[in-house]
CSV table of C-alpha atoms in Angstrom, one decimal:
chain,number,residue,atom,x,y,z
Q,1,MET,CA,-28.9,7.2,38.5
Q,2,MET,CA,-31.5,4.5,38.3
Q,3,ARG,CA,-32.2,2.9,41.6
Q,4,LYS,CA,-30.9,-0.7,41.8
Q,5,PHE,CA,-33.6,-3.2,42.5
Q,6,PHE,CA,-31.2,-5.7,44.2
Q,7,PHE,CA,-30.6,-3.1,47.0
Q,8,SER,CA,-30.2,-5.3,50.0
Q,9,ALA,CA,-32.3,-5.3,53.1
Q,10,LEU,CA,-29.1,-5.1,55.2
Q,11,GLY,CA,-28.1,-1.9,53.3
Q,12,ALA,CA,-31.6,-0.5,53.9
Q,13,LEU,CA,-31.3,-1.1,57.6
Q,14,ALA,CA,-27.9,0.5,57.7
Q,15,LEU,CA,-29.2,3.7,56.1
Q,16,GLY,CA,-32.2,3.7,58.4
Q,17,ALA,CA,-29.9,3.5,61.4
Q,18,CYS,CA,-28.0,6.5,60.3
Q,19,SER,CA,-31.0,8.6,59.6
Q,20,ASN,CA,-32.7,11.0,62.1
Q,21,GLY,CA,-36.0,10.6,60.3
Q,22,GLY,CA,-38.5,7.8,60.6
Q,23,ALA,CA,-37.0,4.5,59.5
Q,24,GLY,CA,-40.2,3.6,57.6
Q,25,ASP,CA,-39.5,6.5,55.2
Q,26,TYR,CA,-36.5,4.7,53.8
Q,27,GLU,CA,-37.6,1.1,53.9
Q,28,PRO,CA,-37.4,-0.3,50.3
Q,29,GLU,CA,-40.8,-1.1,48.9
Q,30,PRO,CA,-41.3,-4.1,46.6
Q,31,TYR,CA,-41.8,-3.0,43.0
Q,32,VAL,CA,-43.8,-6.1,42.1
Q,33,LYS,CA,-47.1,-5.9,43.9
Q,34,LEU,CA,-48.8,-8.9,42.3
Q,35,GLU,CA,-48.5,-12.5,43.7
Q,36,HIS,CA,-47.2,-15.1,41.3
Q,37,ALA,CA,-49.2,-18.3,41.4
Q,38,ASP,CA,-47.3,-21.1,43.1
Q,39,TRP,CA,-47.3,-23.2,40.0
Q,40,THR,CA,-45.3,-20.6,38.1
Q,41,ARG,CA,-42.2,-20.9,40.4
Q,42,ASP,CA,-40.3,-23.4,38.2
Q,43,ALA,CA,-42.5,-23.2,35.1
Q,44,VAL,CA,-41.5,-23.8,31.6
Q,45,ILE,CA,-43.7,-22.5,28.7
Q,46,TYR,CA,-44.5,-24.4,25.5
Q,47,GLN,CA,-46.0,-22.5,22.6
Q,48,VAL,CA,-48.6,-24.2,20.3
Q,49,ASN,CA,-49.6,-22.9,16.9
Q,50,THR,CA,-52.7,-25.1,16.8
Q,51,ARG,CA,-53.4,-25.1,13.0
Q,52,GLN,CA,-49.8,-26.0,12.2
Q,53,PHE,CA,-49.3,-28.4,15.2
Q,54,THR,CA,-50.9,-31.4,13.5
Q,55,ARG,CA,-52.2,-32.4,10.1
Q,56,GLU,CA,-55.8,-31.8,11.3
Q,57,GLY,CA,-54.9,-28.5,12.9
Q,58,THR,CA,-57.5,-29.0,15.7
Q,59,PHE,CA,-57.7,-29.1,19.5
Q,60,LYS,CA,-58.6,-32.8,19.3
Q,61,ALA,CA,-55.5,-33.6,17.4
Q,62,ALA,CA,-53.3,-31.4,19.6
Q,63,GLN,CA,-54.7,-33.0,22.7
Q,64,ALA,CA,-53.1,-36.3,21.7
Q,65,HIS,CA,-49.7,-34.6,22.2
Q,66,LEU,CA,-50.4,-33.4,25.7
Q,67,PRO,CA,-49.1,-36.6,27.4
Q,68,ARG,CA,-45.8,-36.2,25.5
Q,69,LEU,CA,-45.5,-32.6,26.6
Q,70,ALA,CA,-46.3,-33.6,30.2
Q,71,GLU,CA,-43.6,-36.3,30.0
Q,72,MET,CA,-41.1,-33.6,28.8
Q,73,GLY,CA,-42.0,-31.6,31.9
Q,74,VAL,CA,-43.8,-28.7,30.3
Q,75,ASP,CA,-45.8,-26.7,32.8
Q,76,ILE,CA,-47.6,-24.0,30.7
Q,77,VAL,CA,-49.1,-24.6,27.3
Q,78,TRP,CA,-49.6,-21.3,25.4
Q,79,LEU,CA,-52.1,-21.5,22.5
Q,80,MET,CA,-51.9,-18.9,19.8
Q,81,PRO,CA,-55.2,-17.1,19.2
Q,82,ILE,CA,-58.1,-19.5,19.0
Q,83,HIS,CA,-60.8,-17.0,17.9
Q,84,PRO,CA,-62.6,-16.7,14.5
Q,85,ILE,CA,-60.4,-14.8,12.0
Q,86,GLY,CA,-61.5,-11.8,10.0
Q,87,GLU,CA,-62.4,-12.1,6.3
Q,88,VAL,CA,-62.1,-8.4,5.3
Q,89,ASN,CA,-58.5,-7.6,4.2
Q,90,ARG,CA,-57.5,-11.1,5.2
Q,91,LYS,CA,-53.8,-12.0,4.6
Q,92,GLY,CA,-53.2,-15.2,2.7
Q,93,GLU,CA,-55.4,-18.2,2.5
Q,94,LEU,CA,-56.1,-18.7,6.2
Q,95,GLY,CA,-55.5,-15.2,7.5
Q,96,SER,CA,-53.7,-14.1,10.7
Q,97,PRO,CA,-54.9,-15.5,14.0
Q,98,TYR,CA,-54.1,-12.1,15.4
Q,99,SER,CA,-57.0,-10.6,13.3
Q,100,VAL,CA,-59.8,-11.4,15.8
Q,101,ARG,CA,-63.5,-11.4,14.6
Q,102,ASP,CA,-65.1,-12.4,17.8
Q,103,TYR,CA,-63.4,-12.4,21.3
Q,104,ARG,CA,-65.9,-14.7,22.8
Q,105,ALA,CA,-66.0,-17.4,20.2
Q,106,ILE,CA,-63.7,-20.2,18.8
Q,107,ASN,CA,-62.5,-20.5,15.3
Q,108,PRO,CA,-64.5,-23.5,13.9
Q,109,ASP,CA,-61.4,-24.6,12.0
Q,110,LEU,CA,-59.9,-25.5,15.3
Q,111,GLY,CA,-62.9,-27.3,16.8
Q,112,THR,CA,-65.9,-26.7,19.0
Q,113,GLU,CA,-66.2,-25.3,22.5
Q,114,ALA,CA,-66.5,-28.8,23.8
Q,115,ASP,CA,-63.3,-29.7,22.0
Q,116,PHE,CA,-61.5,-26.8,23.6
Q,117,ARG,CA,-62.9,-27.5,27.0
Q,118,ALA,CA,-61.7,-31.1,26.7
Q,119,PHE,CA,-58.2,-29.9,25.7
Q,120,VAL,CA,-58.0,-27.7,28.9
Q,121,GLU,CA,-59.4,-30.4,31.1
Q,122,GLU,CA,-56.8,-33.0,29.8
Q,123,ALA,CA,-54.0,-30.5,30.3
Q,124,HIS,CA,-55.1,-29.9,33.9
Q,125,ARG,CA,-55.4,-33.7,34.5
Q,126,LEU,CA,-51.8,-34.0,33.4
Q,127,GLY,CA,-50.6,-31.2,35.7
Q,128,MET,CA,-50.2,-28.5,33.1
Q,129,ARG,CA,-51.8,-25.1,32.7
Q,130,VAL,CA,-53.2,-23.5,29.5
Q,131,ILE,CA,-52.9,-19.8,28.6
Q,132,LEU,CA,-54.5,-18.1,25.6
Q,133,ASP,CA,-52.9,-15.6,23.2
Q,134,TRP,CA,-55.0,-12.3,23.6
Q,135,VAL,CA,-55.1,-9.5,21.0
Q,136,ALA,CA,-56.3,-6.5,23.0
Q,137,ASN,CA,-54.8,-3.7,20.8
Q,138,HIS,CA,-56.8,-4.3,17.6
Q,139,SER,CA,-59.5,-6.4,16.0
Q,140,ALA,CA,-60.4,-7.6,12.5
Q,141,TRP,CA,-62.1,-5.1,10.2
Q,142,ASP,CA,-65.3,-7.2,10.3
Q,143,ASN,CA,-65.4,-7.7,14.0
Q,144,PRO,CA,-69.0,-6.7,14.9
Q,145,LEU,CA,-67.6,-4.1,17.4
Q,146,THR,CA,-66.6,-1.9,14.4
Q,147,SER,CA,-70.3,-1.3,13.6
Q,148,GLU,CA,-71.8,-1.7,17.1
Q,149,HIS,CA,-69.3,0.5,18.8
Q,150,PRO,CA,-67.5,2.5,16.2
Q,151,ASP,CA,-66.4,5.0,18.9
Q,152,TRP,CA,-64.2,2.3,20.4
Q,153,TYR,CA,-61.7,2.7,17.5
Q,154,MET,CA,-58.9,5.1,16.7
Q,155,ARG,CA,-59.3,7.3,13.6
Q,156,ASN,CA,-56.8,8.8,11.1
Q,157,PRO,CA,-57.0,12.5,10.2
Q,158,GLU,CA,-59.6,11.6,7.6
Q,159,GLY,CA,-61.9,10.1,10.3
Q,160,GLU,CA,-61.4,6.5,9.1
Q,161,MET,CA,-60.5,3.5,11.2
Q,162,MET,CA,-56.9,2.5,10.8
Q,163,PRO,CA,-54.3,-0.2,11.4
Q,164,PRO,CA,-51.8,0.3,14.2
Q,165,LEU,CA,-49.4,3.1,13.4
Q,166,GLY,CA,-46.1,2.2,11.9
Q,167,THR,CA,-47.1,-1.4,11.0
Q,168,ASP,CA,-48.1,-3.3,7.9
Q,169,TRP,CA,-51.0,-4.9,9.8
Q,170,SER,CA,-53.5,-4.1,7.1
Q,171,ASP,CA,-55.9,-6.8,8.2
Q,172,VAL,CA,-56.7,-5.1,11.6
Q,173,VAL,CA,-57.9,-1.8,13.0
Q,174,THR,CA,-56.8,-0.2,16.3
Q,175,PHE,CA,-58.9,0.2,19.5
Q,176,ASP,CA,-59.1,3.4,21.5
Q,177,TYR,CA,-58.5,2.7,25.1
Q,178,ASP,CA,-59.7,6.1,26.2
Q,179,GLN,CA,-63.2,4.6,25.9
Q,180,PRO,CA,-64.4,3.1,29.2
Q,181,GLY,CA,-66.9,0.9,27.4
Q,182,LEU,CA,-64.1,-0.8,25.5
Q,183,ARG,CA,-62.1,-1.4,28.7
Q,184,GLU,CA,-65.1,-3.0,30.3
Q,185,TYR,CA,-65.9,-5.2,27.3
Q,186,MET,CA,-62.3,-6.4,26.9
Q,187,THR,CA,-61.9,-7.1,30.6
Q,188,GLU,CA,-65.1,-9.1,30.7
Q,189,SER,CA,-64.0,-11.0,27.6
Q,190,LEU,CA,-60.8,-11.9,29.4
Q,191,ALA,CA,-62.7,-13.0,32.4
Q,192,TYR,CA,-65.1,-15.1,30.3
Q,193,TRP,CA,-62.5,-17.6,29.2
Q,194,VAL,CA,-61.2,-18.0,32.8
Q,195,ARG,CA,-64.7,-18.4,34.3
Q,196,GLU,CA,-66.3,-20.6,31.5
Q,197,PHE,CA,-63.3,-22.7,30.3
Q,198,ASP,CA,-61.0,-22.6,33.4
Q,199,ILE,CA,-58.0,-21.4,31.4
Q,200,ASP,CA,-55.0,-20.2,33.5
Q,201,GLY,CA,-54.0,-16.9,32.0
Q,202,TYR,CA,-52.9,-15.0,28.9
Q,203,ARG,CA,-50.1,-14.1,26.6
Q,204,ALA,CA,-50.9,-10.5,25.7
Q,205,ASP,CA,-50.0,-9.5,22.1
Q,206,VAL,CA,-48.1,-6.2,21.8
Q,207,ALA,CA,-49.0,-5.5,25.4
Q,208,GLY,CA,-47.1,-2.2,25.4
Q,209,TYR,CA,-49.6,-0.7,22.8
Q,210,VAL,CA,-52.3,-0.9,25.5
Q,211,PRO,CA,-52.3,1.4,28.5
Q,212,VAL,CA,-50.8,-0.2,31.6
Q,213,ASP,CA,-53.7,0.8,33.9
Q,214,PHE,CA,-56.0,-1.3,31.7
Q,215,TRP,CA,-53.8,-4.3,32.3
Q,216,ASP,CA,-53.5,-3.5,36.0
Q,217,THR,CA,-57.3,-3.6,36.4
Q,218,ALA,CA,-57.8,-6.6,34.2
Q,219,ARG,CA,-55.2,-8.6,36.2
Q,220,ALA,CA,-57.0,-7.8,39.5
Q,221,LYS,CA,-60.3,-8.9,38.0
Q,222,LEU,CA,-58.9,-12.2,36.8
Q,223,ASP,CA,-57.1,-13.0,40.1
Q,224,ALA,CA,-60.4,-12.5,41.8
Q,225,ILE,CA,-61.7,-15.5,39.8
Q,226,LYS,CA,-58.5,-17.7,40.2
Q,227,PRO,CA,-54.7,-17.2,40.3
Q,228,VAL,CA,-53.6,-16.6,36.7
Q,229,PHE,CA,-50.3,-16.3,34.8
Q,230,MET,CA,-49.9,-13.3,32.6
Q,231,LEU,CA,-47.1,-12.9,29.9
Q,232,ALA,CA,-46.7,-9.6,28.1
Q,233,GLU,CA,-45.2,-9.4,24.6
Q,234,TRP,CA,-43.2,-6.4,25.6
Q,235,GLU,CA,-40.0,-5.5,27.3
Q,236,SER,CA,-40.9,-3.0,30.0
Q,237,ARG,CA,-40.4,-3.0,33.7
Q,238,ASP,CA,-43.6,-1.1,34.6
Q,239,LEU,CA,-45.8,-4.0,33.3
Q,240,HIS,CA,-44.5,-6.1,36.2
Q,241,ALA,CA,-45.8,-4.0,39.1
Q,242,ARG,CA,-49.5,-5.1,39.1
Q,243,ALA,CA,-50.3,-6.7,35.7
Q,244,PHE,CA,-47.8,-9.3,34.3
Q,245,ASP,CA,-45.8,-12.1,35.8
Q,246,ALA,CA,-43.5,-12.2,32.8
Q,247,THR,CA,-42.4,-10.0,29.9
Q,248,TYR,CA,-40.3,-10.9,26.8
Q,249,GLY,CA,-36.5,-11.0,27.1
Q,250,TRP,CA,-36.0,-9.7,23.6
Q,251,SER,CA,-32.6,-8.3,24.8
Q,252,TRP,CA,-31.6,-11.8,25.8
Q,253,LYS,CA,-32.4,-13.2,22.3
Q,254,ASN,CA,-30.5,-10.3,20.7
Q,255,ALA,CA,-27.5,-10.8,22.9
Q,256,MET,CA,-27.4,-14.6,22.2
Q,257,GLN,CA,-27.7,-14.0,18.4
Q,258,ARG,CA,-24.9,-11.4,18.6
Q,259,SER,CA,-22.7,-13.9,20.3
Q,260,ALA,CA,-23.6,-16.6,17.7
Q,261,LYS,CA,-22.8,-14.2,14.9
Q,262,ASP,CA,-19.6,-12.5,16.2
Q,263,GLY,CA,-18.5,-14.7,19.1
Q,264,GLY,CA,-17.7,-13.5,22.6
Q,265,ALA,CA,-19.4,-13.4,26.0
Q,266,GLY,CA,-19.7,-9.6,26.3
Q,267,ALA,CA,-23.2,-9.2,25.0
Q,268,ILE,CA,-24.8,-11.9,27.2
Q,269,ARG,CA,-22.8,-10.7,30.3
Q,270,ALA,CA,-24.1,-7.2,29.7
Q,271,TYR,CA,-27.7,-8.5,29.5
Q,272,TYR,CA,-27.5,-10.4,32.8
Q,273,GLY,CA,-25.8,-7.4,34.4
Q,274,GLU,CA,-28.6,-5.1,33.3
Q,275,GLN,CA,-31.2,-7.6,34.4
Q,276,GLN,CA,-29.9,-7.8,37.9
Q,277,SER,CA,-29.2,-4.1,38.2
Q,278,ALA,CA,-32.3,-2.5,36.7
Q,279,TRP,CA,-35.1,-5.1,36.9
Q,280,PRO,CA,-36.9,-6.4,40.1
Q,281,MET,CA,-35.9,-9.9,41.1
Q,282,ALA,CA,-39.6,-10.8,41.2
Q,283,ALA,CA,-40.0,-10.1,37.5
Q,284,TYR,CA,-40.0,-13.1,35.2
Q,285,ARG,CA,-38.3,-12.5,31.9
Q,286,MET,CA,-39.2,-15.0,29.1
Q,287,VAL,CA,-36.1,-16.2,27.3
Q,288,TYR,CA,-36.1,-18.3,24.2
Q,289,THR,CA,-34.2,-19.3,21.0
Q,290,ASP,CA,-37.4,-19.5,18.9
Q,291,ASN,CA,-41.0,-18.4,18.8
Q,292,HIS,CA,-43.6,-17.8,16.1
Q,293,ASP,CA,-42.3,-14.2,15.3
Q,294,GLN,CA,-38.7,-15.2,15.1
Q,295,ASN,CA,-39.6,-18.4,13.2
Q,296,ALA,CA,-41.8,-16.5,10.8
Q,297,TRP,CA,-39.6,-13.6,10.0
Q,298,ASP,CA,-36.0,-14.2,11.1
Q,299,GLY,CA,-35.5,-17.8,10.0
Q,300,VAL,CA,-35.1,-21.1,11.7
Q,301,ALA,CA,-33.4,-20.9,15.1
Q,302,SER,CA,-31.0,-23.7,14.5
Q,303,GLU,CA,-29.7,-21.9,11.4
Q,304,ILE,CA,-29.6,-18.5,13.1
Q,305,TYR,CA,-27.5,-19.7,16.0
Q,306,GLY,CA,-25.6,-22.3,14.0
Q,307,ASP,CA,-23.1,-24.2,16.2
Q,308,ALA,CA,-24.1,-22.1,19.2
Q,309,TYR,CA,-27.7,-23.4,19.1
Q,310,GLU,CA,-27.4,-26.0,21.8
Q,311,ALA,CA,-25.5,-23.7,24.1
Q,312,ALA,CA,-28.2,-21.0,23.7
Q,313,ILE,CA,-30.9,-23.5,24.6
Q,314,ALA,CA,-29.0,-24.6,27.7
Q,315,LEU,CA,-28.4,-21.1,28.8
Q,316,SER,CA,-32.0,-20.2,28.5
Q,317,PHE,CA,-32.8,-22.8,31.2
Q,318,VAL,CA,-29.9,-22.3,33.6
Q,319,GLY,CA,-29.6,-18.5,33.5
Q,320,SER,CA,-32.2,-16.3,35.1
Q,321,GLY,CA,-35.5,-16.2,33.2
Q,322,ILE,CA,-38.6,-18.3,32.4
Q,323,PRO,CA,-37.8,-20.5,29.4
Q,324,LEU,CA,-39.9,-21.0,26.3
Q,325,ILE,CA,-40.0,-24.0,23.9
Q,326,TYR,CA,-41.5,-23.3,20.5
Q,327,ASN,CA,-43.5,-26.2,19.0
Q,328,GLY,CA,-41.4,-28.3,16.8
Q,329,GLN,CA,-38.0,-27.4,18.3
Q,330,GLU,CA,-37.9,-30.8,19.9
Q,331,ALA,CA,-38.5,-32.3,16.4
Q,332,ASP,CA,-35.7,-30.3,14.7
Q,333,LEU,CA,-38.1,-27.9,12.9
Q,334,ASP,CA,-36.1,-27.2,9.8
Q,335,HIS,CA,-38.0,-24.5,7.9
Q,336,ARG,CA,-40.0,-21.3,8.5
Q,337,LEU,CA,-43.6,-22.1,9.3
Q,338,GLU,CA,-46.0,-20.3,7.0
Q,339,PHE,CA,-48.0,-17.8,8.9
Q,340,PHE,CA,-51.1,-17.3,6.7
Q,341,THR,CA,-51.4,-20.8,5.1
Q,342,LYS,CA,-51.4,-24.4,6.3
Q,343,ASP,CA,-47.9,-25.7,7.1
Q,344,GLU,CA,-47.9,-28.8,9.2
Q,345,ILE,CA,-45.0,-29.5,11.6
Q,346,ALA,CA,-43.2,-32.8,10.6
Q,347,TRP,CA,-42.9,-34.7,13.9
Q,348,ARG,CA,-39.9,-36.9,14.4
Q,349,ASP,CA,-37.4,-37.8,17.1
Q,350,GLY,CA,-35.2,-34.6,17.2
Q,351,ARG,CA,-31.6,-34.5,18.3
Q,352,HIS,CA,-32.5,-31.9,21.0
Q,353,ALA,CA,-35.6,-33.6,22.5
Q,354,ASP,CA,-33.6,-35.4,25.2
Q,355,LEU,CA,-31.7,-32.1,26.0
Q,356,PHE,CA,-35.0,-30.3,26.6
Q,357,THR,CA,-36.3,-33.0,28.9
Q,358,LYS,CA,-33.1,-33.0,30.9
Q,359,LEU,CA,-33.0,-29.3,31.2
Q,360,ILE,CA,-36.6,-29.1,32.3
Q,361,ALA,CA,-35.9,-31.8,35.0
Q,362,LEU,CA,-32.9,-29.9,36.2
Q,363,LYS,CA,-34.8,-26.6,36.5
Q,364,THR,CA,-37.6,-28.3,38.4
Q,365,GLU,CA,-35.2,-30.1,40.8
Q,366,GLU,CA,-32.8,-27.3,41.5
Q,367,LYS,CA,-34.5,-24.5,43.3
Q,368,ALA,CA,-31.6,-22.2,42.5
Q,369,LEU,CA,-32.9,-22.2,38.9
Q,370,TRP,CA,-36.5,-21.4,39.7
Q,371,ASN,CA,-38.1,-18.3,38.2
Q,372,GLY,CA,-37.7,-14.7,39.6
Q,373,LYS,CA,-37.5,-14.3,43.3
Q,374,PHE,CA,-38.1,-18.0,43.9
Q,375,GLY,CA,-34.7,-18.8,42.3
Q,376,ALA,CA,-31.2,-17.5,43.1
Q,377,ALA,CA,-29.3,-14.7,41.6
Q,378,MET,CA,-26.5,-15.3,39.1
Q,379,VAL,CA,-23.1,-14.7,40.6
Q,380,GLU,CA,-20.3,-14.6,38.0
Q,381,VAL,CA,-17.2,-16.7,38.6
Q,382,PRO,CA,-14.3,-14.8,37.1
Q,383,ASN,CA,-12.2,-16.9,34.6
Q,384,SER,CA,-9.1,-16.5,32.5
Q,385,ALA,CA,-10.9,-16.3,29.2
Q,386,SER,CA,-13.7,-13.8,30.2
Q,387,ALA,CA,-13.9,-12.3,26.7
Q,388,ASN,CA,-15.3,-15.6,25.4
Q,389,VAL,CA,-16.3,-17.6,28.4
Q,390,TYR,CA,-19.2,-16.8,30.8
Q,391,SER,CA,-19.2,-18.7,34.0
Q,392,PHE,CA,-21.5,-18.3,37.0
Q,393,VAL,CA,-23.0,-20.0,40.1
Q,394,ARG,CA,-26.6,-19.8,41.3
Q,395,GLY,CA,-27.6,-20.8,44.9
Q,396,GLY,CA,-26.0,-20.9,48.3
Q,397,LYS,CA,-23.3,-23.4,49.3
Q,398,GLY,CA,-24.7,-26.9,49.3
Q,399,GLU,CA,-27.3,-26.2,46.6
Q,400,ARG,CA,-25.3,-24.5,44.0
Q,401,VAL,CA,-25.5,-24.9,40.2
Q,402,PHE,CA,-22.2,-24.0,38.5
Q,403,ALA,CA,-22.4,-23.3,34.7
Q,404,VAL,CA,-19.7,-22.5,32.2
Q,405,PHE,CA,-20.4,-21.4,28.6
Q,406,ASN,CA,-17.8,-21.0,25.8
Q,407,LEU,CA,-19.5,-18.4,23.6
Q,408,SER,CA,-16.9,-18.5,20.8
Q,409,ARG,CA,-15.7,-20.6,17.8
Q,410,GLU,CA,-12.4,-21.3,19.4
Q,411,PRO,CA,-11.6,-24.0,22.1
Q,412,GLN,CA,-10.9,-22.6,25.5
Q,413,ASP,CA,-8.7,-23.7,28.3
Q,414,VAL,CA,-10.2,-21.9,31.3
Q,415,ALA,CA,-8.9,-21.3,34.8
Q,416,PHE,CA,-11.2,-19.9,37.5
Q,417,SER,CA,-10.3,-17.4,40.2
Q,418,LEU,CA,-11.9,-16.7,43.5
Q,419,GLU,CA,-13.7,-19.6,45.3
Q,420,ARG,CA,-17.3,-19.0,44.5
Q,421,HIS,CA,-17.6,-22.3,42.7
Q,422,THR,CA,-15.2,-24.7,44.7
Q,423,GLY,CA,-16.7,-27.9,45.8
Q,424,ASN,CA,-18.0,-31.3,44.7
Q,425,TYR,CA,-20.4,-31.5,41.8
Q,426,ILE,CA,-22.2,-33.8,39.5
Q,427,ASP,CA,-22.4,-33.1,35.8
Q,428,ALA,CA,-26.1,-32.3,35.3
Q,429,LEU,CA,-26.3,-33.8,31.8
Q,430,SER,CA,-23.9,-36.8,32.0
Q,431,GLY,CA,-24.2,-37.7,35.7
Q,432,GLU,CA,-20.4,-37.8,36.1
Q,433,GLY,CA,-18.7,-36.5,39.2
Q,434,ALA,CA,-16.6,-33.4,39.2
Q,435,SER,CA,-14.6,-31.5,41.8
Q,436,PHE,CA,-13.3,-27.9,41.7
Q,437,GLY,CA,-10.6,-26.5,44.0
Q,438,ALA,CA,-9.0,-23.1,43.9
Q,439,GLY,CA,-7.2,-22.7,40.5
Q,440,ASP,CA,-8.8,-25.7,38.9
Q,441,GLY,CA,-10.1,-25.2,35.3
Q,442,LEU,CA,-11.9,-26.8,32.4
Q,443,LYS,CA,-11.3,-27.4,28.7
Q,444,LEU,CA,-14.2,-26.4,26.4
Q,445,GLY,CA,-14.6,-27.0,22.7
Q,446,PRO,CA,-16.1,-24.3,20.4
Q,447,TRP,CA,-19.5,-23.3,21.8
Q,448,GLY,CA,-19.0,-25.9,24.5
Q,449,TYR,CA,-20.7,-25.7,27.9
Q,450,ARG,CA,-20.9,-27.6,31.1
Q,451,ILE,CA,-23.5,-27.5,33.8
Q,452,PHE,CA,-22.8,-28.9,37.3
Q,453,ARG,CA,-25.2,-29.4,40.3
Q,454,GLU,CA,-23.6,-29.5,43.7
Q,455,ALA,CA,-23.3,-33.0,45.2
Q,456,ASP,CA,-25.1,-33.8,48.4
């Protein structure tokens, strides 16, 4: 049976006391060895597709949005790849930003080095951090490395360079991480942007395609320069030990989409149960309703989730996990952004913009909702409609957040059992007072939800 990571210190001491061996042999060892930067504790991520973000598609134009993002409460701005894009086997008019022609240069379509430096400096001035999307697994066919270091690339049985196995990524060729020279080059390239441009970390594309020991070494090298934040596009516990602060919560997204499609709280309850049982508390899991992959291939999030969309957004902020906002969500992005051609976001006052701002403020102010080990575990509050309603508290008495989500198309009249939630609260979104005693309940409309913060 898989060892449970929430094994308590009290239980460990009890086992040690009953053992005739040395107590140190049985002390639990933290799985996550890296140190999270202090500024990640309550962080919210915002993803930017620079070329679609504005009409100009440049760093200068995107920089004008930074005060707005800071006012929303965004902490980390994630920029999709900023490097020159390959010409050989290019997809579409503009190509994929994940086809990198030079790891130490900037795509001139986005601006100059000075423009990028100014973007990072302004984000820092406003209290935000900037991370870059990094494509370590493969490069463009016409990246100079293909001719300067052909031994750094994987080969098919015919001896030819090849795209990643099992994909349709015909515009890229796969690196061979058995080559020490490649590891050194890629690590130094990662360090280059931290040293020279003061960026704050990376989102690693298909991180699981690259050996974990490479990422472990790279993270140590980067932290020696400054504390960084690392997000892996992968869903694997081993990446958290020494390399990544956060991994993707694909299972969360899948569970929420299942609830939206079929109704019922079972899928999301199972996700959170597995999260607490099998993942270390210190591991951040990124949860989201939309990002560039989902938007590009699955459809628009508001259409995928339908009437459950707002509840899904809210749960991504008050459940465990580090939340992501995809550019344009706050402006009611209503179509799939093109991936290989220009497709500007139409900025407007969106119906969910205020909700995002309130949820970020709530996450910042309530320590129970902070990320990983800095927040509190989710403790389910049993209710009379558990097949459809998921209710939980986070935090100890006096600082609790109590949340109730109806994940069904039917209205629910819910009564709660036990007394994990009883007390005086304030509705986190409306500001109205609320009080819960033993046996008290709530009425919720279809896909309705309520979030309460404990009153002083």
